[in-house]
Structures are given as structure tokens and as C-alpha cells.
XYZ file of C-alpha atoms in Angstrom:
666
model
C 39.707 -21.686 -29.742
C 38.073 -19.704 -32.089
C 38.934 -20.348 -35.908
C 38.818 -17.983 -38.748
C 36.450 -20.897 -40.361
C 33.947 -20.090 -37.500
C 31.111 -17.776 -39.685
C 30.872 -21.065 -42.595
C 29.115 -23.854 -42.265
C 31.164 -27.172 -41.817
C 29.295 -29.817 -44.381
C 31.727 -31.960 -45.288
C 34.164 -29.192 -47.074
C 33.915 -25.344 -47.346
C 31.235 -23.889 -47.882
C 30.717 -20.573 -49.860
C 30.293 -17.547 -48.472
C 26.638 -15.994 -48.286
C 25.750 -12.844 -50.671
C 25.641 -10.626 -48.385
C 24.651 -7.740 -51.159
C 21.227 -9.010 -50.876
C 19.499 -5.799 -51.679
C 18.478 -3.555 -48.405
C 17.226 -0.405 -47.310
C 19.339 3.105 -48.101
C 18.129 4.402 -45.000
C 19.607 1.285 -42.754
C 23.422 2.239 -44.297
C 24.353 4.255 -42.365
C 27.143 4.319 -40.564
C 27.539 2.558 -36.864
C 28.393 3.855 -33.660
C 31.404 4.578 -33.516
C 33.296 2.617 -30.543
C 34.333 5.442 -27.509
C 37.816 3.276 -27.013
C 36.900 1.740 -23.762
C 36.118 -1.003 -23.211
C 32.114 -2.683 -23.177
C 31.072 -3.002 -19.558
C 29.725 -6.462 -18.488
C 26.130 -4.733 -19.163
C 24.035 -7.178 -20.953
C 20.684 -6.593 -21.518
C 18.467 -4.844 -18.515
C 17.958 -8.278 -16.429
C 16.877 -7.582 -12.822
C 17.833 -10.380 -10.557
C 17.493 -10.990 -6.955
C 19.779 -10.312 -4.266
C 17.868 -12.857 -2.035
C 18.000 -15.902 -4.308
C 20.479 -17.680 -2.517
C 18.042 -17.796 0.963
C 15.292 -19.506 -1.507
C 17.674 -22.206 -3.271
C 17.623 -25.876 -2.153
C 20.681 -27.412 -1.345
C 24.229 -25.514 -0.854
C 26.523 -26.509 -3.846
C 29.893 -26.215 -2.653
C 31.705 -25.714 -5.468
C 32.947 -28.056 -8.912
C 34.648 -30.374 -6.705
C 30.878 -31.500 -4.568
C 30.118 -35.298 -5.314
C 26.743 -34.232 -6.319
C 28.203 -31.710 -9.293
C 31.008 -34.494 -10.213
C 28.463 -37.089 -10.618
C 26.081 -34.639 -12.597
C 29.104 -33.872 -15.203
C 29.615 -37.400 -16.328
C 25.994 -37.439 -16.689
C 25.557 -34.690 -18.549
C 29.376 -35.648 -20.798
C 27.541 -39.175 -21.581
C 24.667 -37.509 -22.734
C 26.588 -35.119 -25.166
C 28.662 -38.564 -26.365
C 25.880 -40.470 -26.871
C 23.645 -38.049 -29.487
C 26.458 -36.617 -31.064
C 27.140 -37.245 -34.968
C 29.529 -39.731 -36.614
C 31.054 -38.949 -39.744
C 28.147 -41.502 -41.812
C 25.544 -39.350 -40.177
C 27.681 -35.936 -41.345
C 27.439 -37.582 -45.041
C 24.570 -38.131 -44.993
C 23.268 -34.452 -44.068
C 25.810 -33.302 -46.782
C 23.761 -35.777 -49.483
C 20.746 -34.218 -48.621
C 21.878 -31.037 -48.996
C 23.483 -31.365 -52.625
C 20.185 -33.466 -54.127
C 18.414 -30.700 -52.545
C 20.338 -27.869 -54.025
C 19.704 -29.776 -57.304
C 16.252 -30.066 -57.682
C 15.544 -26.408 -56.363
C 18.310 -25.491 -59.111
C 15.564 -27.204 -61.716
C 13.099 -25.049 -60.535
C 14.290 -21.564 -60.538
C 16.023 -19.780 -62.977
C 19.556 -18.060 -61.962
C 22.350 -18.646 -59.419
C 20.722 -20.952 -56.352
C 22.049 -21.244 -52.896
C 21.254 -23.804 -50.230
C 22.099 -23.308 -46.944
C 21.783 -25.362 -43.744
C 21.246 -23.156 -40.021
C 20.403 -24.023 -37.006
C 21.274 -26.744 -35.321
C 23.469 -28.176 -38.417
C 26.050 -25.812 -38.364
C 25.646 -23.840 -35.016
C 27.349 -26.701 -32.958
C 24.501 -28.554 -31.527
C 23.181 -30.602 -33.927
C 22.452 -34.417 -33.334
C 21.825 -37.338 -35.551
C 17.540 -37.068 -35.018
C 17.970 -33.351 -35.206
C 15.732 -31.633 -38.154
C 17.831 -29.781 -41.038
C 16.874 -26.515 -41.385
C 17.535 -24.768 -44.465
C 17.450 -21.363 -46.095
C 17.221 -21.047 -50.378
C 18.593 -18.434 -51.089
C 17.273 -17.144 -54.299
C 17.796 -13.964 -55.984
C 14.321 -11.566 -55.851
C 11.902 -13.207 -53.777
C 11.837 -10.547 -51.637
C 8.312 -10.916 -50.990
C 6.301 -13.101 -48.919
C 3.622 -13.790 -51.917
C 7.188 -14.428 -54.318
C 8.465 -16.930 -51.725
C 5.362 -19.006 -51.172
C 5.306 -19.598 -54.753
C 8.456 -21.120 -55.270
C 7.927 -22.440 -51.955
C 4.739 -24.205 -54.101
C 6.525 -25.244 -56.637
C 9.349 -27.347 -54.287
C 6.925 -28.771 -52.691
C 4.942 -29.972 -55.745
C 8.698 -31.800 -56.685
C 9.493 -33.200 -53.528
C 5.538 -35.054 -52.975
C 7.145 -37.217 -55.861
C 10.062 -38.497 -53.083
C 7.053 -41.378 -51.571
C 9.138 -41.703 -48.288
C 8.075 -38.492 -47.263
C 5.205 -36.129 -46.196
C 5.516 -32.560 -47.278
C 3.709 -30.177 -44.812
C 2.828 -26.717 -46.476
C 2.929 -24.205 -43.705
C 2.480 -21.168 -45.444
C 0.608 -19.458 -42.614
C 3.610 -19.698 -40.322
C 5.336 -15.865 -39.707
C 8.039 -16.944 -41.924
C 6.468 -19.544 -44.419
C 8.258 -22.690 -44.850
C 7.570 -26.642 -45.783
C 8.343 -29.302 -43.797
C 9.326 -32.098 -44.963
C 9.229 -35.058 -42.725
C 10.051 -39.188 -43.184
C 6.578 -40.968 -43.048
C 8.789 -43.444 -40.671
C 9.832 -41.761 -38.039
C 13.327 -41.419 -37.438
C 14.469 -43.336 -40.464
C 15.700 -40.606 -42.420
C 16.322 -36.784 -42.304
C 13.291 -34.175 -41.800
C 13.441 -30.645 -42.773
C 12.354 -27.454 -42.362
C 13.120 -24.980 -46.113
C 12.264 -21.407 -45.980
C 13.160 -18.682 -48.632
C 15.398 -16.281 -48.269
C 16.333 -16.698 -44.606
C 19.104 -15.224 -44.278
C 19.597 -13.465 -40.885
C 18.621 -17.044 -39.445
C 21.897 -18.213 -41.349
C 24.011 -15.609 -39.614
C 21.779 -16.195 -36.355
C 23.202 -19.923 -36.548
C 26.569 -18.812 -37.625
C 26.918 -16.528 -34.253
C 26.458 -19.387 -32.070
C 28.826 -21.328 -33.963
C 31.235 -18.806 -33.277
C 30.291 -18.691 -29.778
C 30.314 -22.826 -29.260
C 34.406 -23.209 -31.184
C 35.302 -20.351 -27.911
C 34.722 -23.233 -25.402
C 34.180 -26.944 -25.558
C 31.405 -26.888 -22.366
C 28.872 -24.775 -24.484
C 27.871 -28.054 -26.356
C 26.940 -30.484 -23.798
C 25.711 -27.906 -21.570
C 23.283 -27.105 -24.520
C 22.302 -30.139 -25.290
C 22.008 -30.638 -21.677
C 19.263 -27.688 -21.024
C 17.572 -28.768 -24.139
C 17.000 -31.905 -23.708
C 15.442 -31.384 -19.717
C 12.875 -29.221 -21.955
C 12.087 -31.277 -24.389
C 11.373 -34.106 -21.949
C 9.882 -31.876 -19.451
C 7.374 -30.978 -22.357
C 8.080 -27.148 -22.595
C 10.205 -26.821 -25.689
C 7.823 -25.577 -28.259
C 7.600 -22.152 -29.175
C 3.954 -23.021 -30.897
C 3.089 -23.627 -27.458
C 4.371 -20.783 -26.086
C 7.188 -22.497 -24.213
C 10.953 -22.028 -25.155
C 12.629 -22.499 -28.595
C 15.995 -23.992 -28.927
C 17.149 -21.214 -29.899
C 16.515 -18.847 -27.383
C 17.299 -21.989 -25.086
C 20.921 -21.522 -26.361
C 20.863 -17.786 -26.206
C 19.780 -18.120 -22.545
C 23.401 -20.302 -21.725
C 25.377 -17.613 -23.094
C 24.157 -14.735 -21.652
C 24.248 -16.630 -18.577
C 28.237 -17.626 -19.141
C 28.743 -14.258 -19.639
C 27.784 -12.872 -16.092
C 29.695 -15.851 -14.539
C 32.021 -14.132 -12.086
C 35.101 -15.431 -14.112
C 32.858 -15.247 -17.222
C 33.399 -17.981 -19.430
C 32.726 -16.219 -22.828
C 33.308 -12.869 -24.180
C 30.019 -10.580 -26.623
C 31.541 -11.489 -29.583
C 29.535 -8.408 -31.089
C 30.573 -5.916 -28.773
C 34.098 -6.870 -29.760
C 33.458 -6.017 -33.152
C 32.583 -3.039 -32.236
C 35.344 -2.585 -30.128
C 37.801 -2.743 -32.525
C 36.248 -0.634 -35.463
C 35.656 -3.762 -37.324
C 34.005 -2.831 -40.521
C 30.289 -3.232 -40.575
C 28.313 -6.481 -42.435
C 24.907 -5.323 -43.583
C 22.468 -8.138 -44.363
C 19.174 -7.382 -45.125
C 19.389 -3.842 -43.605
C 20.675 -5.436 -40.049
C 24.417 -4.818 -39.011
C 25.724 -8.546 -38.852
C 29.209 -7.821 -37.967
C 31.001 -10.014 -34.869
C 34.995 -11.179 -34.363
C 36.330 -14.205 -35.041
C 39.979 -13.652 -34.474
C 41.132 -16.365 -32.353
C 43.779 -13.608 -30.367
C 41.345 -11.479 -30.124
C 39.051 -13.487 -28.476
C 41.742 -14.672 -26.511
C 42.796 -11.122 -25.127
C 39.107 -10.623 -24.212
C 38.482 -13.568 -22.093
C 42.146 -12.395 -20.554
C 40.665 -9.078 -19.745
C 37.418 -10.006 -18.511
C 38.978 -12.584 -16.192
C 42.236 -11.101 -14.701
C 40.509 -9.706 -11.956
C 39.833 -13.799 -10.763
C 42.556 -14.995 -10.774
C 42.515 -16.198 -14.332
C 39.626 -18.223 -16.536
C 36.734 -19.805 -15.476
C 37.650 -23.621 -14.569
C 34.488 -24.531 -13.308
C 33.222 -28.118 -14.028
C 29.547 -28.679 -17.049
C 27.936 -30.298 -13.677
C 28.388 -27.124 -11.573
C 27.894 -24.469 -14.422
C 24.501 -26.355 -14.960
C 22.902 -26.517 -12.075
C 23.693 -22.846 -11.187
C 22.008 -22.266 -14.790
C 18.824 -23.554 -13.059
C 19.271 -21.342 -10.105
C 19.800 -18.276 -12.195
C 16.890 -17.771 -14.268
C 15.204 -19.952 -11.397
C 15.704 -17.915 -8.506
C 17.875 -14.903 -9.334
C 16.502 -13.711 -12.974
C 12.971 -11.715 -12.144
C 12.392 -10.207 -15.546
C 13.908 -7.858 -18.023
C 16.542 -8.031 -21.332
C 18.124 -11.799 -21.397
C 20.459 -10.472 -23.983
C 24.103 -11.704 -24.970
C 25.335 -8.225 -26.610
C 25.890 -4.946 -24.799
C 22.316 -3.562 -26.123
C 22.769 0.078 -25.685
C 25.210 0.533 -28.087
C 22.844 -0.512 -30.909
C 20.636 2.727 -29.555
C 22.149 6.411 -29.822
C 23.436 7.979 -26.411
C 21.342 10.110 -26.769
C 18.026 7.765 -26.647
C 19.281 4.729 -24.555
C 17.588 5.919 -21.112
C 14.700 6.793 -23.073
C 14.700 3.334 -24.847
C 15.808 1.376 -21.681
C 12.610 3.025 -19.692
C 10.015 2.166 -22.817
C 11.546 -0.722 -23.478
C 9.159 -3.979 -24.492
C 10.753 -5.974 -22.792
C 10.729 -3.701 -19.447
C 8.535 -5.962 -16.927
C 8.704 -8.840 -19.901
C 10.152 -12.125 -18.041
C 12.198 -14.160 -20.372
C 12.510 -11.375 -22.686
C 15.034 -13.291 -24.840
C 17.170 -10.519 -26.982
C 17.421 -11.469 -30.642
C 21.584 -11.104 -31.162
C 20.799 -8.775 -34.249
C 17.260 -7.777 -33.991
C 17.687 -5.319 -31.188
C 14.423 -5.263 -29.450
C 12.771 -8.755 -31.047
C 11.912 -11.253 -28.936
C 12.480 -14.687 -30.012
C 11.089 -16.387 -26.879
C 7.749 -15.280 -26.959
C 6.905 -16.804 -24.391
C 3.188 -16.923 -23.041
C 2.067 -15.063 -19.915
C 0.201 -18.167 -18.903
C 3.478 -20.508 -19.378
C 5.640 -17.666 -16.685
C 4.919 -19.919 -13.690
C 5.520 -22.887 -15.388
C 8.597 -22.554 -16.556
C 9.784 -20.883 -13.448
C 8.719 -23.814 -11.827
C 10.514 -26.221 -13.876
C 13.373 -24.552 -13.619
C 13.263 -24.245 -9.739
C 12.535 -27.775 -9.768
C 15.398 -28.257 -11.941
C 17.718 -27.034 -9.352
C 15.991 -28.343 -6.348
C 16.820 -32.028 -7.441
C 20.445 -31.962 -8.985
C 21.486 -30.170 -5.573
C 19.768 -33.581 -3.565
C 21.651 -35.027 -5.939
C 18.859 -36.683 -7.910
C 20.671 -37.560 -11.069
C 20.281 -35.637 -14.449
C 18.037 -37.926 -16.392
C 16.318 -38.722 -13.243
C 15.459 -35.507 -12.952
C 14.433 -34.844 -16.842
C 11.648 -38.330 -16.138
C 7.976 -36.831 -16.584
C 5.233 -38.810 -15.120
C 2.901 -41.251 -16.460
C 0.495 -38.331 -16.949
C 3.526 -34.931 -18.083
C 4.191 -37.349 -20.616
C 0.461 -38.434 -21.972
C -0.224 -34.433 -22.103
C 2.993 -34.342 -23.915
C 2.041 -36.478 -26.465
C -1.593 -35.486 -26.873
C -0.198 -31.702 -27.672
C 2.690 -33.139 -30.266
C 1.663 -32.603 -33.530
C 0.645 -35.764 -34.839
C 1.506 -37.048 -38.700
C -0.603 -38.323 -41.082
C 0.330 -41.992 -40.295
C -0.982 -41.730 -37.272
C -4.126 -40.377 -38.062
C -4.884 -42.829 -40.629
C -4.144 -45.596 -37.797
C -6.443 -44.102 -35.370
C -9.152 -44.374 -38.791
C -8.212 -47.507 -38.767
C -7.958 -48.652 -34.850
C -12.005 -47.333 -34.438
C -13.284 -48.531 -37.415
C -12.025 -51.874 -36.443
C -13.873 -50.901 -32.979
C -16.883 -50.651 -34.618
C -17.110 -54.453 -35.362
C -15.232 -55.828 -32.286
C -13.930 -53.886 -29.224
C -11.285 -56.933 -29.216
C -10.384 -56.539 -32.151
C -9.768 -52.756 -31.585
C -8.323 -53.015 -28.781
C -5.714 -55.395 -30.468
C -5.217 -52.924 -33.830
C -4.222 -50.256 -31.031
C -1.404 -52.804 -29.359
C -0.082 -53.230 -32.231
C -0.140 -50.196 -34.054
C 0.418 -47.928 -31.540
C 2.037 -49.987 -28.161
C 2.589 -46.902 -25.635
C -0.804 -45.289 -26.175
C -2.674 -48.681 -25.855
C -2.300 -48.221 -21.460
C -3.119 -44.408 -21.135
C -6.058 -44.941 -23.616
C -7.201 -47.947 -21.928
C -6.834 -46.360 -18.717
C -8.915 -43.160 -19.824
C -11.962 -45.719 -20.877
C -11.578 -44.838 -24.432
C -13.930 -42.655 -26.431
C -13.744 -45.036 -29.332
C -14.940 -47.881 -27.038
C -17.844 -45.858 -25.599
C -18.982 -45.184 -28.958
C -18.544 -48.888 -30.211
C -20.205 -50.240 -27.338
C -23.976 -47.566 -28.480
C -23.381 -48.324 -31.700
C -23.329 -52.017 -31.498
C -25.263 -53.680 -28.263
C -27.413 -50.446 -27.424
C -29.001 -49.479 -31.241
C -29.510 -53.673 -32.617
C -32.727 -52.241 -34.782
C -30.627 -50.132 -36.960
C -29.533 -46.008 -37.141
C -32.640 -44.260 -37.747
C -32.966 -41.804 -40.180
C -29.701 -43.160 -42.433
C -31.843 -46.528 -42.644
C -27.879 -48.654 -42.496
C -26.818 -50.646 -39.811
C -24.562 -49.475 -36.850
C -21.724 -51.066 -38.048
C -22.265 -49.889 -41.742
C -22.388 -46.131 -39.571
C -19.511 -46.580 -37.630
C -17.507 -47.685 -41.025
C -18.993 -44.847 -43.081
C -18.346 -42.242 -39.549
C -14.694 -43.268 -39.376
C -14.118 -42.941 -43.316
C -15.588 -39.180 -42.940
C -13.886 -38.519 -40.487
C -10.923 -39.257 -41.423
C -11.074 -37.665 -44.478
C -11.913 -34.244 -42.111
C -8.657 -34.986 -40.537
C -6.021 -35.604 -43.557
C -7.548 -32.100 -45.132
C -7.364 -30.179 -41.556
C -4.092 -31.800 -41.355
C -2.796 -28.815 -43.908
C -4.700 -26.128 -42.184
C -3.404 -26.699 -38.108
C -1.021 -29.161 -36.185
C -2.669 -28.063 -33.312
C -4.603 -31.155 -31.016
C -4.712 -32.974 -33.556
C -5.084 -36.004 -31.693
C -7.790 -34.535 -29.416
C -9.472 -33.083 -31.980
C -9.117 -36.222 -34.359
C -11.024 -38.230 -31.590
C -13.840 -35.763 -31.060
C -14.594 -35.321 -34.794
C -14.782 -39.566 -35.037
C -16.708 -39.448 -31.957
C -19.504 -36.742 -32.971
C -19.722 -38.047 -36.702
C -20.427 -41.559 -35.373
C -22.757 -40.448 -32.970
C -24.450 -37.690 -35.486
C -27.128 -40.398 -36.665
C -27.963 -41.814 -33.709
C -29.083 -38.416 -31.933
C -31.161 -37.595 -34.847
C -34.312 -39.268 -33.694
C -34.159 -38.328 -30.603
C -33.483 -34.148 -31.086
C -35.461 -33.840 -33.869
C -38.856 -35.708 -31.529
C -37.624 -33.354 -28.291
C -37.253 -30.253 -30.937
C -41.347 -30.497 -32.238
C -41.996 -31.660 -28.509
C -40.166 -27.884 -27.381
C -42.265 -26.272 -30.192
C -45.074 -27.777 -29.491
C -45.946 -29.241 -26.812
C -44.361 -26.825 -24.457
C -47.112 -25.390 -22.697
C -48.157 -28.393 -21.057
C -45.211 -29.246 -19.229
C -42.887 -28.398 -16.110
C -39.976 -26.701 -16.028
C -37.914 -29.597 -15.532
C -39.326 -30.671 -18.541
C -38.573 -28.311 -20.647
C -34.779 -28.673 -19.517
C -34.712 -32.180 -20.586
C -35.636 -31.962 -23.696
C -34.029 -28.566 -24.049
C -30.620 -30.668 -22.912
C -30.936 -33.394 -25.519
C -31.122 -30.488 -28.348
C -28.114 -28.305 -27.000
C -25.976 -31.115 -25.601
C -24.639 -32.621 -28.974
C -23.735 -28.882 -30.035
C -21.886 -27.936 -26.616
C -19.918 -31.255 -27.289
C -18.816 -30.436 -30.769
C -17.946 -26.387 -29.317
C -15.918 -28.181 -26.654
C -13.713 -29.451 -29.182
C -13.150 -26.494 -30.801
C -12.793 -23.880 -28.546
C -9.165 -23.458 -26.878
C -8.983 -21.122 -24.220
C -6.093 -19.392 -22.573
C -5.335 -21.026 -19.537
C -4.579 -25.220 -19.621
C -5.130 -27.791 -17.458
C -1.500 -28.228 -16.568
C -1.662 -24.695 -15.102
C -3.780 -26.627 -12.088
C -1.232 -26.195 -9.366
C -0.161 -29.909 -9.063
C -0.522 -33.000 -10.962
C -2.236 -34.036 -7.939
C -4.644 -32.001 -7.996
C -5.177 -32.669 -12.064
C -5.637 -36.754 -11.769
C -7.967 -36.311 -8.708
C -10.218 -33.375 -10.623
C -10.339 -35.342 -13.607
C -10.615 -38.780 -12.422
C -13.666 -37.659 -9.847
C -15.444 -35.974 -13.100
C -14.887 -39.023 -14.973
C -16.394 -41.649 -12.310
C -19.648 -39.231 -10.893
C -20.975 -38.456 -14.601
C -20.563 -42.605 -14.849
C -22.154 -43.198 -11.679
C -24.714 -40.596 -12.526
C -25.523 -42.129 -15.957
C -25.988 -45.332 -14.615
C -28.487 -44.234 -11.937
C -30.103 -42.588 -13.947
C -30.401 -45.341 -16.665
C -31.463 -47.655 -13.793
C -34.179 -45.507 -12.177
C -35.636 -44.417 -15.354
C -34.995 -47.875 -17.588
C -38.645 -48.664 -17.742
C -39.644 -45.538 -18.417
C -39.302 -43.252 -22.073
C -37.120 -46.301 -22.798
C -36.195 -44.816 -26.493
C -34.459 -41.779 -25.560
C -33.461 -42.792 -21.966
C -31.384 -46.104 -23.633
C -30.483 -43.824 -26.410
C -29.255 -41.129 -24.861
C -28.948 -40.558 -21.019
C -26.877 -43.282 -20.838
C -24.926 -43.097 -24.066
C -24.334 -39.002 -24.026
C -23.517 -38.723 -19.956
C -20.559 -41.953 -20.383
C -19.660 -40.324 -23.549
C -19.218 -36.831 -21.489
C -17.607 -37.987 -18.678
C -15.369 -40.011 -20.826
C -14.842 -37.175 -23.176
C -13.979 -34.850 -20.253
C -11.731 -37.559 -18.986
C -10.112 -38.014 -22.121
C -9.313 -34.220 -22.889
C -7.860 -33.089 -19.753
C -5.682 -36.349 -19.477
C -4.564 -35.185 -23.632
C -4.079 -31.053 -22.396
C -6.573 -29.906 -24.241
C -7.611 -26.404 -22.612
C -10.127 -26.285 -19.870
C -12.672 -23.793 -21.702
C -13.374 -26.801 -23.492
C -13.854 -29.266 -21.374
C -16.131 -27.229 -19.017
C -18.965 -26.416 -21.914
C -18.194 -30.468 -22.354
C -18.575 -30.136 -18.755
C -22.307 -27.820 -18.433
C -23.405 -29.560 -21.301
C -23.784 -33.228 -18.949
C -24.720 -31.743 -15.964
C -27.690 -30.013 -17.976
C -28.581 -33.760 -19.361
C -28.391 -35.512 -16.207
C -30.228 -32.670 -13.953
C -33.012 -32.672 -16.541
C -33.391 -36.374 -17.160
C -33.131 -36.717 -13.610
C -35.975 -34.967 -13.015
C -38.199 -34.943 -16.462
C -37.662 -38.262 -17.745
C -40.587 -40.213 -16.326
C -43.096 -36.798 -16.433
C -43.099 -37.230 -20.747
C -42.860 -39.019 -23.573
C -41.222 -37.818 -26.484
C -43.805 -36.498 -29.222
């Protein structure tokens, strides 16, 4: 049951309470909406449900006693026990927070408090989770002041040689990401300044977790599923962990016999005094008897408290959001209570959530969507929810249901932010590949065994570059007057520096951008002569040639620009939105194979004519384009960039096929 200490963190001892007296807007200090003396209705948001959902679900589940649900309950309980932190984990976390408090206190004068939030205090923390930290500092209310303090802290933390420091000042809330160089070896953290509302949100979730022990395994299970399926990344427009937990609480509040009450509504009903944080009323009930009485009242029409098993509730969670929920606000409080009675109906009609799929309302800042699911992800998320329900209803194990195919795992790996150590590893592998493909393969296998099969199966881009430089250009790289191997080494060093520098600016598609930058820099010098010659041809001799020859010459000039732009342009519709994995594999494979065959045909057909341009440009560019296309699609790059690559390669192949034998380079 809920204890009076649920609103405070448990970090090895009682934590000092938050200083709730931060400066607030006087206009916000208005009297709260008075309780009417009537209990809150079951209304939680304005989520619209389908009346015919049961007809579309797969498999009929009798209830918690169904053998499939008994098995599912055991699997979820085992998962929760496996990730449950030990006493030593808690001690390590507390020591880390204490050390951070000491470090920050040396940087700023005045009273400093360091508060953990997120999973570290809401009951869902695991040993492998990051620790979100809020530094509470008097003043420092503006974004500029917070960034100044974070810069000082980043400088101090950079002295710790075991960790990377990554400033993310362009985020909605400026943070420092501090992570170990060896993933999983030590704690990682995101540090923000005066992000007090996030701390209060976390304590509210912790209060819910204390009410019913089923919430923790359910939350752990949906987070595990979401991460395993590659839909747990808010920066990519999918679900954040916070929104997932709010969705679970909302669902448990809407069971026929509710598992959880609304702690905020309960505080209003009992006229608890308002508690303002940054101008927002953050009161919620923490009295165990008050909560118990409310649950008894809500469940009396159903013969007592909810006794559904964890497995059955998890199955119903997927059914609820996959089939029953259509659109509208998902809230864990009576949203109408935050508005005046006169404006309630109007606010619902003009609500920003009207017709929006998965609009997860902020518990305290009403009307603010904490999910922010991109429209192009709606179909995928609904499909994932329905897939989960269908597989569980068929008796598939929870872990098999969460498992990704090899292709899905590779796409997810390509989208994840890549640490700087991985960037260095890619540079080393590419450099070794410039000397010897076998050496590059060996280095790749040693540094990243899990990547070896994936990259090898996609005909690696860097291997194609290596073959081009080492085998095709035995006479050296023209304009730079250096050997191919030296050119490869210089290009690798340059690309490594660029990637490391860009690591401070963005963390999106870093793996793909790194490989493309390496390829572009490696073959830039090789293209210099061919491009220069064809520009001269276009300017001086265009009147003497037919359309096909002009197209061929223009393609040689424009192909590099198209290939470079394909690595920089990100469209709005990723490859993963294709109807199925099978379609994705088929399309990518057909395109890759077709262009490789075409390049071989062109080289064989015209190899003796215009030998310089054909051997140095036609086959390498066509093969690089095809493998870029397949590699980009495999790593999950937006298809607009891939389309540019396809257009450039098609222009080049078509033009060279019709014009290569008709004229020579000037």
C-alpha cells in the first residue's frame, strides 16, 4: 500500500524535500477549482474507443486462469526479477549522486541540491538504466543561465577519463549526457538544471507504483517490449518510457474494476491545499487510507478489488490500445477538473488532441502531449500493438513476441546513436581495409562481432571503396599525386575528424552518415580527373555530341553530388513504413543485384573503349551506388535520400550504356 514517504526518493536514506518555493508567476497563484463534494467520474481524458474491437481481436481469452495467461504471468514475473536492482546497485547509484552533488557545489555558490528523477525514483529503475538528474540551483531560471552552468559542469566532468561528456544544449531542455566509454560498465546520466516538474512527475509515478505491486512488472514488460521492437525512441517520433508508463496507468484506471485511482482527482475531492511548482498545481494524494477507501468505492459495483493477473492485464493492455482506443487524450486525471466549468465543453471541442492518435497528456501541464508521436509512426505503432496482442493470444511466449528479426535488429542498430568509440572503430576498420580487405574484415570481426555478419551480408561499402582504390588505380590518385593506400589513410583520418566533430552537433543516423562520409572522402580524389574532364567536355564540345553522350557526361559530373546529398537529406517516410519486412528485403535486394549486374555488363561491353572513364567511373560508381542503396536501406535511412542515389546511378548507367563508346574524354 501507499506510504507517506512515496513522494520522496529512496536513495539509501530520507532525501531533503524539494524547495517548492521557486519563483512563480503571481497570476498563476490563483485559488484551485473547489471540490464539488461529488466524487470524480470515471472520465480520464477524451479517448475515443471502438465498440467493435472484440470482433477483430485474435484468440478468445477466458481470463486470468487461461493457461496462456498463466504462462505469460510467469514470464513477466521472471523478467521483473531478472532486472530488479540489488542493494549494491542502489549503493552505487547513491554514491554517484553524492559525488555529483560535491562536484556541482564547487562550481556554484549558494545552496545546491541534486535530485534524481525518472526511473531512478519512480520504481522502474533497473541496473542498466540511465540516471536522470536535476540540479536545483537558486536563480538560473533562463535557458542561457542553465547552459552556462552546464558548460562549467561539462568541463569538470571531462576530467573523468572513464566517461564521455556529450552536451545537448539544442534539446528542448538543455542537458549533459555523461556516459561510460565501456557501455554497461558504469552508470550513465542525463543532467539538467531546475527541471523541477520532471522530479514531481517522477514522484507521482512512484506513488502509483506503491499502490499496487502489479504496476512494476507491467511497466517493465511494456518498456522491454517497446525497446526490443525499436519503438522506444522519442527523438525518432516513437514512444518514450514516460509516456508508456502513463498509458499503462490510464489503462489500469479504466478497467471495469479499477486497479488504480486518480491521485490528483483524489486530492481535489478532499480539498487538499494546492502545491505550486513553477506555476503549476502539483498536489496529489499520498494518504494510504484515503487511497484504499477510494479503491473500495470504485470497485464495490464489481464485487471487490481487481484480482486480474499480470499476464492477463498485459494482454488486455495491447488489446485496449491496438483495437479499442481510436484517438484522443490519454490522461490519468479528470482533465476537465483543470478547466473552469464554463470553458470545459469549448476546450474539449478545440482540444489539441482532437483526432490525434496517442495523445498522452502531461499529468500536471494539462494539454501538453508527452508522447509526441509523429504521424508517420501511427500505423506502425498500431500494428505493433495488434501484433503483440495476436501473438500472446496464440500462446507465443512473451520473449518470442518481443524478438526482432535480423533485418529489424540491423535497422534498429543503424538508428541508435553511436558512441564516439564506435566512430573510431569504424575509422580503424576502414583504414585497415585500405591496406588489405582481409585486415579490415579481421578488425571488424574483432571490434564489432555483431556487425560483422550484417555488414558482410550487405556487401560493405568500405570494401567496395577499398577494391576500387587498391585494385583499379594502381597508377596512383591523379590530382593529389599520392598512392591509393596513402589517399585511403588520409581520407579515413579526415572522415574520422569530421564524424567526431559532428558528434557534438547531432546523434541521428551517425552510423550511416559516418560510412557515407568515409566513402565520399575516399573517392573524391579519384573522381577529380573524370569530373574535370567531363566538365571541360560539356563546356567546349557539347555542340559536337548527341543527347546520349551529353547525358553520360552530365551524369559523371552530377553523380557525386547526388551521392553526397543522399547522405544529408532525410525524408519524412522511412523504409520501415513499407507494408512488410518481406517487401523491404525484396525491393532492396532486387535494386542492389540489378545495379551490380548492370555495372558488370557496362564494364564488359565497353571496357576496351574509353577505358579510363569506364574502368575508373562506370563500374565503381554503379557498384557503389547499388551497395550504398542497399546499405542505406538496411541501416534504416530515409528513402528520399536513397531515391536520390537511385536517380544518380540510373542516369549514369543509362548514359554510359548509350554514350560511352561514342566519344572520349577531352
